[in-house]
XYZ file of C-alpha atoms in Angstrom:
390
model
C 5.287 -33.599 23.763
C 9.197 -34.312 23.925
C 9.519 -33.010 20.624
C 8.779 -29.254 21.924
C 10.896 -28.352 24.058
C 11.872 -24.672 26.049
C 14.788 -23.101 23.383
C 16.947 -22.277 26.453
C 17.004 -26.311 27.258
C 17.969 -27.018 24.062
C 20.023 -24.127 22.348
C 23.228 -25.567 22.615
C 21.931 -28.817 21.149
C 20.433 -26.523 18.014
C 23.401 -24.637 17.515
C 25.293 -27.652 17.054
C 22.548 -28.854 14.696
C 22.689 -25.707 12.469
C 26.475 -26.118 12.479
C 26.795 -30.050 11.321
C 24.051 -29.509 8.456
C 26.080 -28.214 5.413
C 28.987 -30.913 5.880
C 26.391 -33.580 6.635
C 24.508 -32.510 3.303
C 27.680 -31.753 1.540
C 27.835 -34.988 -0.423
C 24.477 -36.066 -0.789
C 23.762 -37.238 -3.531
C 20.768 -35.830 -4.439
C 18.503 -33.198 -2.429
C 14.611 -33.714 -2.308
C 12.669 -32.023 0.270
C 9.647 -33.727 1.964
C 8.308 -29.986 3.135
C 5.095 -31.451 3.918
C 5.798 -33.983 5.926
C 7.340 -31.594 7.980
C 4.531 -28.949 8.237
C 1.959 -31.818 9.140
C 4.122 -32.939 12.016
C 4.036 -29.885 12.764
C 0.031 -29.172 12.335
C 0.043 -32.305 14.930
C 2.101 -31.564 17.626
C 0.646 -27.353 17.491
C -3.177 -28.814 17.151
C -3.815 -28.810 20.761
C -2.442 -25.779 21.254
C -1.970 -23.304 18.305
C 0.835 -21.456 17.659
C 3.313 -20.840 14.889
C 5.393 -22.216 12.091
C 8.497 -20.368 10.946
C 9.242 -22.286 7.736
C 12.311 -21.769 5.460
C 12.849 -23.715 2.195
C 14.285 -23.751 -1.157
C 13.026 -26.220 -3.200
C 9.888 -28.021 -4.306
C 8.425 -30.366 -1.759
C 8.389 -33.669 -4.016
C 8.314 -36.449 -1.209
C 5.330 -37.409 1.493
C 2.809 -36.264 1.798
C 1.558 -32.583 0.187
C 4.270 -33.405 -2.588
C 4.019 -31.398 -5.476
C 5.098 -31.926 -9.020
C 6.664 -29.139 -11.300
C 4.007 -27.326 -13.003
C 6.226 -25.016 -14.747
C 7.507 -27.505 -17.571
C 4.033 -27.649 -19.199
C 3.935 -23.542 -18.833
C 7.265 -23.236 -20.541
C 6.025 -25.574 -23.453
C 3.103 -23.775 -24.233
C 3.059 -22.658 -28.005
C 1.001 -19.419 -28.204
C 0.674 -16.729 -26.117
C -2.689 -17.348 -24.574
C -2.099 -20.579 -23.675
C 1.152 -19.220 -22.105
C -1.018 -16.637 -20.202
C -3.402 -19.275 -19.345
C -0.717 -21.575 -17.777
C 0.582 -18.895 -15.796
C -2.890 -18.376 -14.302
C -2.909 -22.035 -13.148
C 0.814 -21.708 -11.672
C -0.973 -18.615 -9.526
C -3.601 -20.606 -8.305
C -2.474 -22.992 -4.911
C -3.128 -26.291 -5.514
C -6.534 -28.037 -4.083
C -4.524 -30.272 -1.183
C -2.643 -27.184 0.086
C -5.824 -25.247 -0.435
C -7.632 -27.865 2.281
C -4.512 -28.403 4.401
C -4.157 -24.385 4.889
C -8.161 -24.406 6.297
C -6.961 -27.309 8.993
C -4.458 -24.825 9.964
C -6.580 -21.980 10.325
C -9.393 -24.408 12.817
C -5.897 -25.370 14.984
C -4.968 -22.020 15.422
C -1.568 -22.260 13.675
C -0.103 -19.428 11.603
C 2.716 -19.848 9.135
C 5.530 -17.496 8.435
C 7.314 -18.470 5.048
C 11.120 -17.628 4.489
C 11.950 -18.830 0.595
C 15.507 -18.787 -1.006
C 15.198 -17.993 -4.987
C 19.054 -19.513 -5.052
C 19.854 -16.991 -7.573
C 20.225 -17.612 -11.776
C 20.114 -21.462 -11.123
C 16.507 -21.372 -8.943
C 14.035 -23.888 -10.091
C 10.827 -23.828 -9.921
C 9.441 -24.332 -6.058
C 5.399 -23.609 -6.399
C 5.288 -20.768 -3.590
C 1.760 -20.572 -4.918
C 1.022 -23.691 -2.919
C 3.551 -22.899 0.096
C 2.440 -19.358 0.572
C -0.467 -19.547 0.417
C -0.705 -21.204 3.996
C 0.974 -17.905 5.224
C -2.020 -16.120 3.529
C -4.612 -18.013 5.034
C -3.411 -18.383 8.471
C -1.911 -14.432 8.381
C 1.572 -15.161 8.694
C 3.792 -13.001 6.773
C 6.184 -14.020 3.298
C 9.428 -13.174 2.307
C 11.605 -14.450 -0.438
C 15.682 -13.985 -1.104
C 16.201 -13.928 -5.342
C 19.653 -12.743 -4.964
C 19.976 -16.009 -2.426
C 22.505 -18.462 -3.875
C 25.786 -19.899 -3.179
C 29.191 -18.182 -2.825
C 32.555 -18.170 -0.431
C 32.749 -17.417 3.079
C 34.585 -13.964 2.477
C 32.147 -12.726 0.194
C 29.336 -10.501 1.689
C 25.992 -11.765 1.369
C 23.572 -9.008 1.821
C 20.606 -11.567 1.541
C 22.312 -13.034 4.680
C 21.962 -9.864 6.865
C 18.412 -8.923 5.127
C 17.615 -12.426 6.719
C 18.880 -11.983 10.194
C 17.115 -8.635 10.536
C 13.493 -9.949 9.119
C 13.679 -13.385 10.972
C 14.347 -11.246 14.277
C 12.010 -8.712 13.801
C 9.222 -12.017 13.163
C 10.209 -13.473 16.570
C 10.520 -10.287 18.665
C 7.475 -8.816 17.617
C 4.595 -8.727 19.975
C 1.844 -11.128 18.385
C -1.650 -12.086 18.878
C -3.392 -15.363 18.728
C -6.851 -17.107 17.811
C -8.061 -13.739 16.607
C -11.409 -13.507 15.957
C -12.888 -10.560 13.611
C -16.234 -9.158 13.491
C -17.301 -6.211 11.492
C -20.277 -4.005 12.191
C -22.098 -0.799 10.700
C -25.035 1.195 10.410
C -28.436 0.004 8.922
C -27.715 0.813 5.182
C -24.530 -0.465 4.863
C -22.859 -4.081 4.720
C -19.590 -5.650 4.308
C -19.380 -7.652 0.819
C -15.626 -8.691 0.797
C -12.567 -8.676 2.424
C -8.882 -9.611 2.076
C -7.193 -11.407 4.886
C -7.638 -14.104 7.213
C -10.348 -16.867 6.785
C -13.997 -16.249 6.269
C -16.083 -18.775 8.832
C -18.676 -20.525 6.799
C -22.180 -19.510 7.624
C -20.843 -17.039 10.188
C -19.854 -12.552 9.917
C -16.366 -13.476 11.636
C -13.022 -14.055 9.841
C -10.234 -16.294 11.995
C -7.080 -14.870 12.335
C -4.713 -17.005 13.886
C -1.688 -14.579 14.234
C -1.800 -11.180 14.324
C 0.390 -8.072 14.441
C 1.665 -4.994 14.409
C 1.937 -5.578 10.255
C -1.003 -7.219 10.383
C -3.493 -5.226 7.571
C -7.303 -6.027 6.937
C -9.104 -4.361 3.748
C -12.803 -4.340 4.500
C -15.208 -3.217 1.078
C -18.675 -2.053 2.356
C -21.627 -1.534 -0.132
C -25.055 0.437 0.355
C -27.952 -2.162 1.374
C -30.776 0.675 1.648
C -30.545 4.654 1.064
C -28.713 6.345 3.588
C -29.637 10.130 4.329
C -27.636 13.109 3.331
C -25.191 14.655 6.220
C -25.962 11.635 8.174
C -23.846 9.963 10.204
C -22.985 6.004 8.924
C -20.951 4.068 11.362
C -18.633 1.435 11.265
C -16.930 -1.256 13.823
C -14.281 -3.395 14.131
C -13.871 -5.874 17.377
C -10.949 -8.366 17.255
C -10.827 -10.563 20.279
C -7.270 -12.072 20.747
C -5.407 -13.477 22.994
C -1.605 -12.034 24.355
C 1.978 -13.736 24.356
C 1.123 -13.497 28.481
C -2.022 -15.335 27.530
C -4.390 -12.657 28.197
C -8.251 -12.652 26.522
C -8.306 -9.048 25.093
C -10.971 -7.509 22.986
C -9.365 -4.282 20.547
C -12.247 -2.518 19.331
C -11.962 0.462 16.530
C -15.155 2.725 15.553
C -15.287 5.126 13.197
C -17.650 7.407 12.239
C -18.637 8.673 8.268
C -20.653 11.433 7.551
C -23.172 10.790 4.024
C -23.376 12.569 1.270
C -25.529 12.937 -1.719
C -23.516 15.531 -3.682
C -20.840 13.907 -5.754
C -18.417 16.738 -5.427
C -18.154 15.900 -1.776
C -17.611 12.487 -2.531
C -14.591 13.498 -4.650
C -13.203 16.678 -2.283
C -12.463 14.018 0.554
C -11.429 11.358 -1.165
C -8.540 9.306 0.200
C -5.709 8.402 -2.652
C -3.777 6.020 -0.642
C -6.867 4.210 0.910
C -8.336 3.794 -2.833
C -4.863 2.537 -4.145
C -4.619 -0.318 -1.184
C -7.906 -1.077 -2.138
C -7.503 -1.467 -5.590
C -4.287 -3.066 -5.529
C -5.605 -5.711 -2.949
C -8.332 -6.579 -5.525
C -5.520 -6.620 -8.372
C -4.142 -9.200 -6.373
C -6.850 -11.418 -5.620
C -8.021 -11.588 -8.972
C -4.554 -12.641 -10.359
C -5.534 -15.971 -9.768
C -8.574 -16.406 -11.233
C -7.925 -13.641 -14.687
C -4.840 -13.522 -16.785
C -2.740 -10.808 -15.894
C -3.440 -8.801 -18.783
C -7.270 -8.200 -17.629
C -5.982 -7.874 -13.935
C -4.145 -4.777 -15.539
C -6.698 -3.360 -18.135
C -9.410 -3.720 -15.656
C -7.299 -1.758 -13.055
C -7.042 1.100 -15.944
C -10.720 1.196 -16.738
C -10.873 1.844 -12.991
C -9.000 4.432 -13.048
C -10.784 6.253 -16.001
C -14.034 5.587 -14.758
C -13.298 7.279 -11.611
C -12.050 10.376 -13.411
C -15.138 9.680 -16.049
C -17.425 10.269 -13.146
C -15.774 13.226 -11.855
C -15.456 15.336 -15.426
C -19.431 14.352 -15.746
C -20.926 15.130 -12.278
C -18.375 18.013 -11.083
C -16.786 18.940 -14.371
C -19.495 19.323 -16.967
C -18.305 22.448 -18.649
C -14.761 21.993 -18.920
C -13.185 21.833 -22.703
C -13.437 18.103 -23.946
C -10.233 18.144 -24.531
C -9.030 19.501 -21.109
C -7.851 16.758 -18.810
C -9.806 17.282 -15.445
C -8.492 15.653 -12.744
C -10.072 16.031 -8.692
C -7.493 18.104 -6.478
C -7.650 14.716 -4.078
C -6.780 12.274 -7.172
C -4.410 14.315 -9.247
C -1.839 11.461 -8.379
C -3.916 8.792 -9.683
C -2.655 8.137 -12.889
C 0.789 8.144 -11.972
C 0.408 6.048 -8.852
C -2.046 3.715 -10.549
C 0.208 2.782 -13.852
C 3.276 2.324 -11.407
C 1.184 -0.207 -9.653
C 0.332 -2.245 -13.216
C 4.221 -1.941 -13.787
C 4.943 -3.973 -10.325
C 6.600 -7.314 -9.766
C 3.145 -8.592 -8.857
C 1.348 -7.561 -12.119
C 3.625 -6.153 -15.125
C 4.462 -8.449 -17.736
C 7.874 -9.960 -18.788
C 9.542 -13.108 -18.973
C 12.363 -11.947 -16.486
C 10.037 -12.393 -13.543
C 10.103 -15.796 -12.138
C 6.546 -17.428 -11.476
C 8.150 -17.752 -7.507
C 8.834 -14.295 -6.828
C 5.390 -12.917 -8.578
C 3.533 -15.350 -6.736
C 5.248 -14.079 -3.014
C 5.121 -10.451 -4.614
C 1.388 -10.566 -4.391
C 1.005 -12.156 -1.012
C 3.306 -9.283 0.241
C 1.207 -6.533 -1.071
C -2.336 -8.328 0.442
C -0.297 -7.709 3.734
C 0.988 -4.113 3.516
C -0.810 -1.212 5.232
C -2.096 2.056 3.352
C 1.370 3.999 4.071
C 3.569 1.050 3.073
C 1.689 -0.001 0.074
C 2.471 3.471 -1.738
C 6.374 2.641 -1.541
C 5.368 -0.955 -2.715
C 3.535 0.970 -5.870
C 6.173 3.953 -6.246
C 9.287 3.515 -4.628
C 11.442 6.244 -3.472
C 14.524 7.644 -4.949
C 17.414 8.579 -3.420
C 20.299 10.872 -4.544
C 23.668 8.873 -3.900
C 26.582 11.735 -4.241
C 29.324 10.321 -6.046
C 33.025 11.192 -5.111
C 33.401 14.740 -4.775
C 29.860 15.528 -5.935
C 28.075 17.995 -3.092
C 24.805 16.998 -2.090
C 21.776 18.332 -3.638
């Protein structure tokens, strides 16, 4: 219990910590991190309680327990191009110890917030498949720094201020804990899959042991039984979390969908940002189980099929030749081959495994309105010299 203490008793202590690190690691002679060792001290000393881990780290945990070897060697000796695409599938995938150790998290009520430093042209390989992937299980949130790396004191470092501005917004940030999920809708309908937080075995509710403002759920509903035409289907959401005051509070969202058994109605209200979020979160969760390729084809027949549907049910007796697209979904194409040209998905050698992996956890995270600048970022017009605005 000594070893978590009040930060106002100890600050000065820390500071002087923080301070003494680089000259006391200056000339080490080698640097090996034992990252989980650390994290199960700290699944020990949080069990009773819950709470949260704010980890930062910048290399491969290869000591104690939860080490991990380099997987990346055998990836970058692979002699076709399948087994290439293969291998990268495997680096995606978390390994099985940090798969179980993420689950005793999530019963302890412990959320993990990742902060990883790429350390620039010279980064090896760290697997953030296995480290994040605690942050996606426990709904903490992941950030990574690829411009990170060494360089003087007078030289700015932009991934230095990015930092101080994330890490404060993590801690000030009113958060929830032991949240507890549960989903409900009208006879007819029934929830079939989700993304985010932890499924309970046996059970309809998902644990969520932080939650926030950023905090984003994607819920996929399918038709049990036939529901009738300009009926009214509803659907619930109840989280039950407890405040930073330590408050019991129960947040409960309905919502209220009115059936329809013409297809052009289907297509007239149509939500393009919704769909994209939706599709995108799926992208993401199958890039560990398909090779990228498929993740990307299948998100293109997708797309077509969609449209497919439309020319044949609302369309009929257009030209073949005339592209038809829904007044609602006229951005689809160019929203949906943006998002197969992302860090997350799009191929190229240039992307380290690292920074793909965290690249995907960030977009499971990201709400409706965010995800569209994750898929299509803006542009901005930067005047140069004399040059008037436009």
């Amino acid at each position: 219990a000594r070893l978590i203490m009040p930060v106002g008793l100890v600050r000065s202590a820390l500071q002087d910590l923080l301070a003494q690190l680089p000259h006391l690691l200056a000339e080490a002679p080698g640097v090996e991190s034992c990252l989980g060792a650390a994290l199960s001290a700290a699944h020990e000393m949080l069990a009773p309680t819950g709470g949260r881990v704010v980890l930062l780290s910048a290399l491969l945990p290869t000591r104690g327990v939860l080490k991990l070897k380099d997987r990346s060697r055998a990836a970058a000796a692979s002699s076709s191009a399948s087994e290439s695409s293969n291998r990268e599938k495997e680096l995606l995938t978390p390994m099985a110890e940090w798969s179980s150790f993420a689950k005793k998290l999530v019963a302890a009520q412990v959320s993990v917030h990742g902060f990883h430093f790429a350390g620039g042209a010279t980064h090896s390989f760290a697997d953030l498949a296995s480290v994040s992937h605690l942050s996606r299980s426990t709904g903490g949130a992941t950030f990574i720094y690829p411009e990170c790396s060494a360089a003087p004191e007078s030289a700015p470092r932009a991934w230095a201020t990015r930092l101080h501005s994330e890490l404060r917004a993590l801690l000030l940030r009113e958060s929830g804990w032991e949240g507890v999920l549960r989903m409900r809708c009208s006879t007819g309908l029934r929830a079939v899959s989700y993304s985010g937080g932890v499924h309970r075995a046996g059970d309809v509710d998902f644990d969520l042991p932080s939650v926030d403002a950023e905090t984003t759920l994607s819920i996929e509903f399918e038709h049990e039984a036939q529901l009738s035409h300009n009926s009214v289907a509803y659907v619930q959401a109840a989280l039950l979390y407890t405040t930073d005051a330590g408050q019991r509070r129960l947040r409960v969202i309905n919502g209220a969908l009115t059936t329809t058994t013409h297809m052009s109605n289907v297509f007239r209200y149509a939500d393009l940002e919704a769909i994209l979020n939706a599709l995108m979160r799926q992208a993401m969760m199958q890039a560990t189980t398909h090779r990228l390729h498929q993740v990307r084809e299948q998100l293109v027949d997708k797309y077509v099929g969609m449209l497919a549907v439309y020319r044949k049910h609302c369309a009929a007796n257009s030209a073949s030749g005339q592209l038809i697209l829904p007044e609602s979904l006229k951005l689809l194409p160019l929203f949906g081959l943006s998002l197969t040209k992302s860090t997350a998905l799009r191929a190229g050698a240039d992307i380290k495994i690292d920074e793909r992996v965290v690249r995907i956890a960030q977009a499971c995270r990201l709400s409706v309105a965010a995800a569209l600048s994750f898929i299509y970022p803006l542009l901005y017009h930067m005047p140069m010299g004399d040059e008037p605005p436009p």
